[in-house]
Amino acid sequence: HNKYLQQLWEHFRLPGLSCENDLLFCPGNIAPFWLQKNTKLVLTLHDVAFKTFSGSVSRLFFFYYSFLIPRNIRRAEHIITISDAAKQEIIKYYPCARDKISVIHNGISDTFKVLSMVQKRKQILYVGSVNERKNVLGVIEAFEKLSESTECELVIVGQFFGNFAISKELQAALERAEKNHNIKFMSALSQKELLEVYNTSCCFIYPSFYEGFGLPPLEAMACGTPVITSSVSSMPEVCGDAALYVDPYSVEDIVQKLKVLIGDQEMQHDLTVKGLEQVKHFTWQRSAKEHVEIFEKVLYAKK
């Protein structure tokens, strides 16, 4: 539960625990500084956001990952990442990964589903961390302009983590939002509470600048909520034709698309139907099967 002790455990305790094993799988971006030579390593590197959006993380986090990630990539027998977009970014910064990287998409938990007897509210939902690359600033600024012509409420679900750096502009926007009675902040929600807020929202907004994959839009789709997301990075790959896309760098475009979706019930229905079909492509069962195939390939590779 302590992030610093966690790192110490990863680098000093885990190597000892894994020394008698044939393979170590590290699914959380980093692996130990050292491993026994007989232990093969498979690493999941979700993205390289610390490189692409270095200003969105703390300096300590940036230098730690800049030191560790290239070493882990060279040491690993195989790298897994979560989208083709993330794969291209990783190869861009670390060409040595090109010949040993595979894409396995994330899955969606079947706990995200459409609830019966739930009424939609005039409620726009954002779920995610308060991180510069998530474009929470764009969400708040777009809602401030939108609320002048609509009676909708904005719900922001998430919490701030110390690894992220916040600009003065975002800090000011968050302070304004806290004073706005039409904006509600929610954190530490239970699974049941999160499921309910997904189901009761009339639309989900996620205009992120960069995502390795982006689970929240698919979670919203699984709950029957139409999605507006960004047209960059992995979002078109993940959301297909089941979302309304915006330019994340244009607050005006976000405002316009929100107006269009909120005012068009036929479009809401169409995106809801497409979204429920889109999420069927992303299951943890398929993900697990593809992981096992890679583990076997690594374990039984000719030396």
mmCIF file of C-alpha atoms in Angstrom:
data_model
loop_
_atom_site.group_PDB
_atom_site.id
_atom_site.type_symbol
_atom_site.label_atom_id
_atom_site.label_comp_id
_atom_site.label_asym_id
_atom_site.label_seq_id
_atom_site.Cartn_x
_atom_site.Cartn_y
_atom_site.Cartn_z
ATOM 1 C CA HIS A 1 0.000 0.000 0.000
ATOM 2 C CA ASN A 2 3.059 2.281 0.168
ATOM 3 C CA LYS A 3 4.346 3.139 -3.319
ATOM 4 C CA TYR A 4 7.955 3.498 -2.157
ATOM 5 C CA LEU A 5 7.995 0.184 -0.281
ATOM 6 C CA GLN A 6 6.334 -1.341 -3.336
ATOM 7 C CA GLN A 7 9.298 -0.310 -5.500
ATOM 8 C CA LEU A 8 11.782 -1.701 -2.978
ATOM 9 C CA TRP A 9 9.878 -5.003 -2.913
ATOM 10 C CA GLU A 10 9.847 -5.106 -6.725
ATOM 11 C CA HIS A 11 13.579 -4.577 -7.097
ATOM 12 C CA PHE A 12 14.995 -6.425 -4.095
ATOM 13 C CA ARG A 13 12.479 -9.022 -2.917
ATOM 14 C CA LEU A 14 10.864 -10.155 -6.183
ATOM 15 C CA PRO A 15 14.136 -11.232 -7.859
ATOM 16 C CA GLY A 16 14.786 -13.585 -4.955
ATOM 17 C CA LEU A 17 11.269 -14.987 -5.063
ATOM 18 C CA SER A 18 11.501 -15.646 -8.799
ATOM 19 C CA CYS A 19 15.054 -17.025 -9.002
ATOM 20 C CA GLU A 20 13.921 -20.669 -9.170
ATOM 21 C CA ASN A 21 11.203 -19.992 -11.739
ATOM 22 C CA ASP A 22 11.463 -20.275 -15.510
ATOM 23 C CA LEU A 23 9.512 -17.121 -16.274
ATOM 24 C CA LEU A 24 8.540 -13.894 -14.536
ATOM 25 C CA PHE A 25 5.597 -11.897 -15.889
ATOM 26 C CA CYS A 26 5.456 -8.232 -14.845
ATOM 27 C CA PRO A 27 2.162 -6.635 -15.985
ATOM 28 C CA GLY A 28 2.667 -3.145 -14.567
ATOM 29 C CA ASN A 29 5.190 -1.294 -16.797
ATOM 30 C CA ILE A 30 8.298 -2.088 -14.763
ATOM 31 C CA ALA A 31 10.341 -5.118 -13.774
ATOM 32 C CA PRO A 32 13.188 -5.621 -11.265
ATOM 33 C CA PHE A 33 16.600 -4.029 -11.817
ATOM 34 C CA TRP A 34 18.109 -7.506 -11.885
ATOM 35 C CA LEU A 35 17.034 -11.104 -12.368
ATOM 36 C CA GLN A 36 18.798 -14.449 -12.447
ATOM 37 C CA LYS A 37 19.914 -15.271 -15.983
ATOM 38 C CA ASN A 38 17.851 -18.464 -16.029
ATOM 39 C CA THR A 39 14.596 -16.528 -15.400
ATOM 40 C CA LYS A 40 12.956 -15.280 -18.572
ATOM 41 C CA LEU A 41 11.058 -11.994 -18.416
ATOM 42 C CA VAL A 42 7.820 -10.953 -20.090
ATOM 43 C CA LEU A 43 6.889 -7.338 -19.442
ATOM 44 C CA THR A 44 3.685 -5.437 -20.171
ATOM 45 C CA LEU A 45 4.464 -1.827 -21.054
ATOM 46 C CA HIS A 46 1.101 -0.090 -21.259
ATOM 47 C CA ASP A 47 2.379 3.087 -22.890
ATOM 48 C CA VAL A 48 5.208 5.617 -22.870
ATOM 49 C CA ALA A 49 3.132 8.577 -21.702
ATOM 50 C CA PHE A 50 6.029 9.636 -19.466
ATOM 51 C CA LYS A 51 7.905 10.381 -22.699
ATOM 52 C CA THR A 52 5.078 11.645 -24.905
ATOM 53 C CA PHE A 53 3.587 13.855 -22.175
ATOM 54 C CA SER A 54 6.526 14.278 -19.835
ATOM 55 C CA GLY A 55 5.047 17.468 -18.390
ATOM 56 C CA SER A 56 2.136 15.499 -16.940
ATOM 57 C CA VAL A 57 4.295 13.507 -14.511
ATOM 58 C CA SER A 58 6.573 14.503 -11.660
ATOM 59 C CA ARG A 59 10.287 14.924 -12.348
ATOM 60 C CA LEU A 60 11.113 12.025 -10.005
ATOM 61 C CA PHE A 61 8.696 9.748 -11.857
ATOM 62 C CA PHE A 62 10.121 10.834 -15.234
ATOM 63 C CA PHE A 63 13.743 10.160 -14.298
ATOM 64 C CA TYR A 64 12.878 6.861 -12.615
ATOM 65 C CA TYR A 65 11.051 5.558 -15.689
ATOM 66 C CA SER A 66 13.682 6.992 -18.077
ATOM 67 C CA PHE A 67 16.322 5.001 -16.216
ATOM 68 C CA LEU A 68 14.340 1.790 -15.760
ATOM 69 C CA ILE A 69 12.217 1.288 -18.896
ATOM 70 C CA PRO A 70 15.024 0.950 -21.485
ATOM 71 C CA ARG A 71 16.858 -1.504 -19.234
ATOM 72 C CA ASN A 72 13.724 -3.578 -18.750
ATOM 73 C CA ILE A 73 13.059 -3.601 -22.504
ATOM 74 C CA ARG A 74 16.575 -4.855 -23.264
ATOM 75 C CA ARG A 75 16.360 -7.507 -20.518
ATOM 76 C CA ALA A 76 12.900 -8.822 -21.467
ATOM 77 C CA GLU A 77 12.489 -11.773 -23.783
ATOM 78 C CA HIS A 78 9.151 -10.318 -24.862
ATOM 79 C CA ILE A 79 7.171 -7.077 -24.450
ATOM 80 C CA ILE A 80 3.380 -6.920 -24.411
ATOM 81 C CA THR A 81 1.492 -3.695 -24.957
ATOM 82 C CA ILE A 82 -2.204 -2.897 -25.112
ATOM 83 C CA SER A 83 -2.831 -1.254 -28.495
ATOM 84 C CA ASP A 84 -1.248 -0.785 -31.899
ATOM 85 C CA ALA A 85 -1.001 2.931 -31.146
ATOM 86 C CA ALA A 86 0.986 2.215 -27.974
ATOM 87 C CA LYS A 87 3.194 -0.239 -29.887
ATOM 88 C CA GLN A 88 4.172 2.409 -32.429
ATOM 89 C CA GLU A 89 4.960 4.903 -29.659
ATOM 90 C CA ILE A 90 7.142 2.382 -27.826
ATOM 91 C CA ILE A 91 9.077 1.528 -31.002
ATOM 92 C CA LYS A 92 9.486 5.238 -31.736
ATOM 93 C CA TYR A 93 11.339 5.817 -28.457
ATOM 94 C CA TYR A 94 12.843 2.332 -28.070
ATOM 95 C CA PRO A 95 13.588 0.786 -31.492
ATOM 96 C CA CYS A 96 15.187 -2.229 -29.789
ATOM 97 C CA ALA A 97 11.664 -3.393 -28.855
ATOM 98 C CA ARG A 98 10.568 -3.753 -32.493
ATOM 99 C CA ASP A 99 11.258 -7.474 -32.896
ATOM 100 C CA LYS A 100 9.906 -8.603 -29.528
ATOM 101 C CA ILE A 101 6.689 -6.692 -28.972
ATOM 102 C CA SER A 102 3.097 -7.922 -29.291
ATOM 103 C CA VAL A 103 -0.291 -6.263 -28.850
ATOM 104 C CA ILE A 104 -2.896 -7.775 -26.550
ATOM 105 C CA HIS A 105 -5.939 -5.586 -25.997
ATOM 106 C CA ASN A 106 -7.346 -5.163 -22.528
ATOM 107 C CA GLY A 107 -10.635 -6.757 -21.594
ATOM 108 C CA ILE A 108 -13.749 -5.329 -19.980
ATOM 109 C CA SER A 109 -15.048 -6.745 -16.728
ATOM 110 C CA ASP A 110 -18.519 -8.250 -17.046
ATOM 111 C CA THR A 111 -19.508 -6.293 -13.943
ATOM 112 C CA PHE A 112 -20.042 -3.329 -16.290
ATOM 113 C CA LYS A 113 -23.515 -3.826 -17.730
ATOM 114 C CA VAL A 114 -26.829 -2.150 -18.402
ATOM 115 C CA LEU A 115 -28.948 -1.973 -15.268
ATOM 116 C CA SER A 116 -32.694 -2.436 -15.530
ATOM 117 C CA MET A 117 -35.102 0.159 -14.143
ATOM 118 C CA VAL A 118 -32.474 2.944 -14.247
ATOM 119 C CA GLN A 119 -33.412 6.366 -15.593
ATOM 120 C CA LYS A 120 -30.954 8.509 -17.527
ATOM 121 C CA ARG A 121 -30.283 11.947 -16.059
ATOM 122 C CA LYS A 122 -29.057 15.159 -17.649
ATOM 123 C CA GLN A 123 -25.642 14.185 -16.442
ATOM 124 C CA ILE A 124 -22.349 14.281 -18.362
ATOM 125 C CA LEU A 125 -19.776 11.897 -16.924
ATOM 126 C CA TYR A 126 -15.972 11.878 -16.900
ATOM 127 C CA VAL A 127 -14.069 9.014 -15.245
ATOM 128 C CA GLY A 128 -10.294 9.113 -14.915
ATOM 129 C CA SER A 129 -7.354 10.622 -13.097
ATOM 130 C CA VAL A 130 -6.773 14.355 -12.808
ATOM 131 C CA ASN A 131 -3.866 14.239 -15.234
ATOM 132 C CA GLU A 132 -2.896 16.840 -17.835
ATOM 133 C CA ARG A 133 -2.859 14.300 -20.662
ATOM 134 C CA LYS A 134 -6.404 13.217 -19.814
ATOM 135 C CA ASN A 135 -7.544 16.749 -20.738
ATOM 136 C CA VAL A 136 -9.669 17.352 -17.656
ATOM 137 C CA LEU A 137 -9.081 21.046 -18.325
ATOM 138 C CA GLY A 138 -10.826 20.689 -21.700
ATOM 139 C CA VAL A 139 -13.734 18.868 -20.040
ATOM 140 C CA ILE A 140 -14.247 21.628 -17.465
ATOM 141 C CA GLU A 141 -13.855 24.501 -19.936
ATOM 142 C CA ALA A 142 -16.227 22.863 -22.423
ATOM 143 C CA PHE A 143 -18.834 22.301 -19.718
ATOM 144 C CA GLU A 144 -18.550 25.888 -18.503
ATOM 145 C CA LYS A 145 -19.449 27.052 -22.024
ATOM 146 C CA LEU A 146 -22.086 24.375 -22.499
ATOM 147 C CA SER A 147 -23.855 25.068 -19.198
ATOM 148 C CA GLU A 148 -24.810 28.501 -20.469
ATOM 149 C CA SER A 149 -27.271 26.841 -22.854
ATOM 150 C CA THR A 150 -28.177 23.556 -21.120
ATOM 151 C CA GLU A 151 -29.339 22.299 -17.733
ATOM 152 C CA CYS A 152 -26.875 19.409 -17.603
ATOM 153 C CA GLU A 153 -24.674 18.493 -14.663
ATOM 154 C CA LEU A 154 -21.045 17.388 -14.942
ATOM 155 C CA VAL A 155 -19.818 14.527 -12.760
ATOM 156 C CA ILE A 156 -16.045 13.995 -12.454
ATOM 157 C CA VAL A 157 -15.088 10.629 -10.983
ATOM 158 C CA GLY A 158 -11.468 10.045 -10.014
ATOM 159 C CA GLN A 159 -8.757 11.245 -7.723
ATOM 160 C CA PHE A 160 -5.368 12.944 -7.815
ATOM 161 C CA PHE A 161 -2.183 10.852 -7.635
ATOM 162 C CA GLY A 162 1.157 12.323 -6.596
ATOM 163 C CA ASN A 163 2.954 11.095 -9.714
ATOM 164 C CA PHE A 164 1.076 13.665 -11.795
ATOM 165 C CA ALA A 165 2.000 17.304 -12.279
ATOM 166 C CA ILE A 166 -0.794 19.889 -12.522
ATOM 167 C CA SER A 167 -0.488 23.163 -14.421
ATOM 168 C CA LYS A 168 -1.678 26.475 -13.027
ATOM 169 C CA GLU A 169 -4.451 26.507 -15.653
ATOM 170 C CA LEU A 170 -5.786 23.116 -14.569
ATOM 171 C CA GLN A 171 -5.480 24.017 -10.887
ATOM 172 C CA ALA A 172 -7.484 27.201 -11.503
ATOM 173 C CA ALA A 173 -10.117 25.252 -13.466
ATOM 174 C CA LEU A 174 -10.448 22.696 -10.657
ATOM 175 C CA GLU A 175 -10.898 25.496 -8.125
ATOM 176 C CA ARG A 176 -13.622 27.066 -10.307
ATOM 177 C CA ALA A 177 -15.268 23.675 -10.702
ATOM 178 C CA GLU A 178 -15.391 23.117 -6.946
ATOM 179 C CA LYS A 179 -17.431 26.321 -6.638
ATOM 180 C CA ASN A 180 -19.772 25.440 -9.519
ATOM 181 C CA HIS A 181 -22.972 23.866 -8.181
ATOM 182 C CA ASN A 182 -23.472 22.073 -11.535
ATOM 183 C CA ILE A 183 -20.163 20.187 -11.219
ATOM 184 C CA LYS A 184 -19.847 17.285 -8.816
ATOM 185 C CA PHE A 185 -16.607 15.521 -7.816
ATOM 186 C CA MET A 186 -16.792 11.885 -6.713
ATOM 187 C CA SER A 187 -13.936 9.646 -5.529
ATOM 188 C CA ALA A 188 -13.335 6.266 -3.912
ATOM 189 C CA LEU A 189 -16.540 4.856 -5.383
ATOM 190 C CA SER A 190 -17.497 1.255 -4.824
ATOM 191 C CA GLN A 191 -18.024 -0.943 -7.894
ATOM 192 C CA LYS A 192 -21.772 -0.679 -7.365
ATOM 193 C CA GLU A 193 -21.662 3.121 -7.139
ATOM 194 C CA LEU A 194 -19.486 3.415 -10.263
ATOM 195 C CA LEU A 195 -21.818 1.093 -12.173
ATOM 196 C CA GLU A 196 -24.794 3.239 -11.194
ATOM 197 C CA VAL A 197 -23.202 6.540 -12.220
ATOM 198 C CA TYR A 198 -22.208 5.050 -15.591
ATOM 199 C CA ASN A 199 -25.790 3.870 -16.147
ATOM 200 C CA THR A 200 -27.522 7.092 -15.118
ATOM 201 C CA SER A 201 -25.391 9.428 -17.253
ATOM 202 C CA CYS A 202 -26.772 10.630 -20.585
ATOM 203 C CA CYS A 203 -23.297 10.742 -22.121
ATOM 204 C CA PHE A 204 -19.680 10.019 -21.295
ATOM 205 C CA ILE A 205 -16.896 12.472 -22.200
ATOM 206 C CA TYR A 206 -13.243 11.420 -22.561
ATOM 207 C CA PRO A 207 -11.260 13.862 -24.767
ATOM 208 C CA SER A 208 -7.838 12.560 -23.753
ATOM 209 C CA PHE A 209 -4.696 13.759 -25.519
ATOM 210 C CA TYR A 210 -3.010 10.378 -25.143
ATOM 211 C CA GLU A 211 -4.111 6.882 -24.139
ATOM 212 C CA GLY A 212 -2.319 3.576 -24.353
ATOM 213 C CA PHE A 213 -5.763 1.960 -24.390
ATOM 214 C CA GLY A 214 -8.434 3.798 -22.404
ATOM 215 C CA LEU A 215 -10.815 1.543 -20.467
ATOM 216 C CA PRO A 216 -13.415 4.096 -19.264
ATOM 217 C CA PRO A 217 -15.043 4.667 -22.703
ATOM 218 C CA LEU A 218 -15.597 0.918 -23.069
ATOM 219 C CA GLU A 219 -16.923 0.690 -19.515
ATOM 220 C CA ALA A 220 -19.422 3.420 -20.382
ATOM 221 C CA MET A 221 -20.419 1.607 -23.587
ATOM 222 C CA ALA A 222 -20.967 -1.615 -21.632
ATOM 223 C CA CYS A 223 -23.353 0.331 -19.386
ATOM 224 C CA GLY A 224 -25.370 1.602 -22.359
ATOM 225 C CA THR A 225 -24.038 5.171 -22.220
ATOM 226 C CA PRO A 226 -23.066 6.955 -25.485
ATOM 227 C CA VAL A 227 -19.443 8.082 -25.650
ATOM 228 C CA ILE A 228 -17.632 11.179 -26.869
ATOM 229 C CA THR A 229 -13.880 10.707 -27.042
ATOM 230 C CA SER A 230 -10.798 12.066 -28.790
ATOM 231 C CA SER A 231 -9.800 11.295 -32.356
ATOM 232 C CA VAL A 232 -6.133 10.734 -31.477
ATOM 233 C CA SER A 233 -3.836 8.024 -30.056
ATOM 234 C CA SER A 234 -5.547 4.678 -29.388
ATOM 235 C CA MET A 235 -9.129 5.876 -29.036
ATOM 236 C CA PRO A 236 -10.315 5.234 -32.641
ATOM 237 C CA GLU A 237 -8.670 1.802 -32.483
ATOM 238 C CA VAL A 238 -10.495 0.935 -29.263
ATOM 239 C CA CYS A 239 -13.861 2.610 -29.828
ATOM 240 C CA GLY A 240 -14.320 1.966 -33.562
ATOM 241 C CA ASP A 241 -17.524 3.436 -34.996
ATOM 242 C CA ALA A 242 -19.245 3.324 -31.605
ATOM 243 C CA ALA A 243 -18.189 6.809 -30.426
ATOM 244 C CA LEU A 244 -18.506 10.441 -31.444
ATOM 245 C CA TYR A 245 -15.016 11.858 -31.946
ATOM 246 C CA VAL A 246 -13.647 15.303 -31.065
ATOM 247 C CA ASP A 247 -10.436 17.218 -31.528
ATOM 248 C CA PRO A 248 -9.108 17.206 -27.935
ATOM 249 C CA TYR A 249 -7.174 20.414 -28.603
ATOM 250 C CA SER A 250 -10.386 22.317 -29.492
ATOM 251 C CA VAL A 251 -12.703 23.222 -26.621
ATOM 252 C CA GLU A 252 -15.172 24.541 -29.190
ATOM 253 C CA ASP A 253 -15.322 21.165 -30.908
ATOM 254 C CA ILE A 254 -15.942 19.435 -27.574
ATOM 255 C CA VAL A 255 -18.764 21.896 -26.811
ATOM 256 C CA GLN A 256 -20.302 21.403 -30.251
ATOM 257 C CA LYS A 257 -20.237 17.595 -30.058
ATOM 258 C CA LEU A 258 -21.736 17.652 -26.567
ATOM 259 C CA LYS A 259 -24.577 19.855 -27.832
ATOM 260 C CA VAL A 260 -25.182 17.580 -30.804
ATOM 261 C CA LEU A 261 -25.255 14.358 -28.768
ATOM 262 C CA ILE A 262 -27.314 15.709 -25.869
ATOM 263 C CA GLY A 263 -29.900 17.101 -28.275
ATOM 264 C CA ASP A 264 -30.174 14.071 -30.563
ATOM 265 C CA GLN A 265 -31.921 11.057 -29.017
ATOM 266 C CA GLU A 266 -31.616 9.052 -32.228
ATOM 267 C CA MET A 267 -27.833 9.489 -32.171
ATOM 268 C CA GLN A 268 -27.764 8.513 -28.486
ATOM 269 C CA HIS A 269 -29.651 5.313 -29.294
ATOM 270 C CA ASP A 270 -27.431 4.536 -32.305
ATOM 271 C CA LEU A 271 -24.196 4.978 -30.326
ATOM 272 C CA THR A 272 -25.593 2.954 -27.424
ATOM 273 C CA VAL A 273 -26.387 0.000 -29.712
ATOM 274 C CA LYS A 274 -22.995 0.213 -31.434
ATOM 275 C CA GLY A 275 -21.235 0.537 -28.081
ATOM 276 C CA LEU A 276 -22.815 -2.626 -26.715
ATOM 277 C CA GLU A 277 -21.525 -4.473 -29.790
ATOM 278 C CA GLN A 278 -18.063 -2.876 -29.635
ATOM 279 C CA VAL A 279 -17.323 -4.066 -26.097
ATOM 280 C CA LYS A 280 -17.844 -7.684 -27.154
ATOM 281 C CA HIS A 281 -14.457 -7.517 -28.891
ATOM 282 C CA PHE A 282 -12.645 -6.962 -25.571
ATOM 283 C CA THR A 283 -12.773 -9.855 -23.108
ATOM 284 C CA TRP A 284 -10.332 -10.908 -20.418
ATOM 285 C CA GLN A 285 -10.817 -14.533 -21.541
ATOM 286 C CA ARG A 286 -9.334 -13.721 -24.946
ATOM 287 C CA SER A 287 -6.623 -11.611 -23.321
ATOM 288 C CA ALA A 288 -5.647 -14.493 -21.012
ATOM 289 C CA LYS A 289 -5.498 -16.955 -23.911
ATOM 290 C CA GLU A 290 -3.188 -14.645 -25.882
ATOM 291 C CA HIS A 291 -0.961 -14.141 -22.829
ATOM 292 C CA VAL A 292 -0.573 -17.889 -22.366
ATOM 293 C CA GLU A 293 0.412 -18.267 -26.031
ATOM 294 C CA ILE A 294 3.211 -15.728 -25.548
ATOM 295 C CA PHE A 295 4.396 -17.360 -22.308
ATOM 296 C CA GLU A 296 4.627 -20.722 -24.086
ATOM 297 C CA LYS A 297 6.462 -19.179 -27.025
ATOM 298 C CA VAL A 298 9.007 -17.588 -24.684
ATOM 299 C CA LEU A 299 9.440 -20.681 -22.493
ATOM 300 C CA TYR A 300 9.925 -23.119 -25.358
ATOM 301 C CA ALA A 301 11.937 -20.903 -27.682
ATOM 302 C CA LYS A 302 15.076 -22.535 -29.012
ATOM 303 C CA LYS A 303 18.177 -21.215 -27.286
#
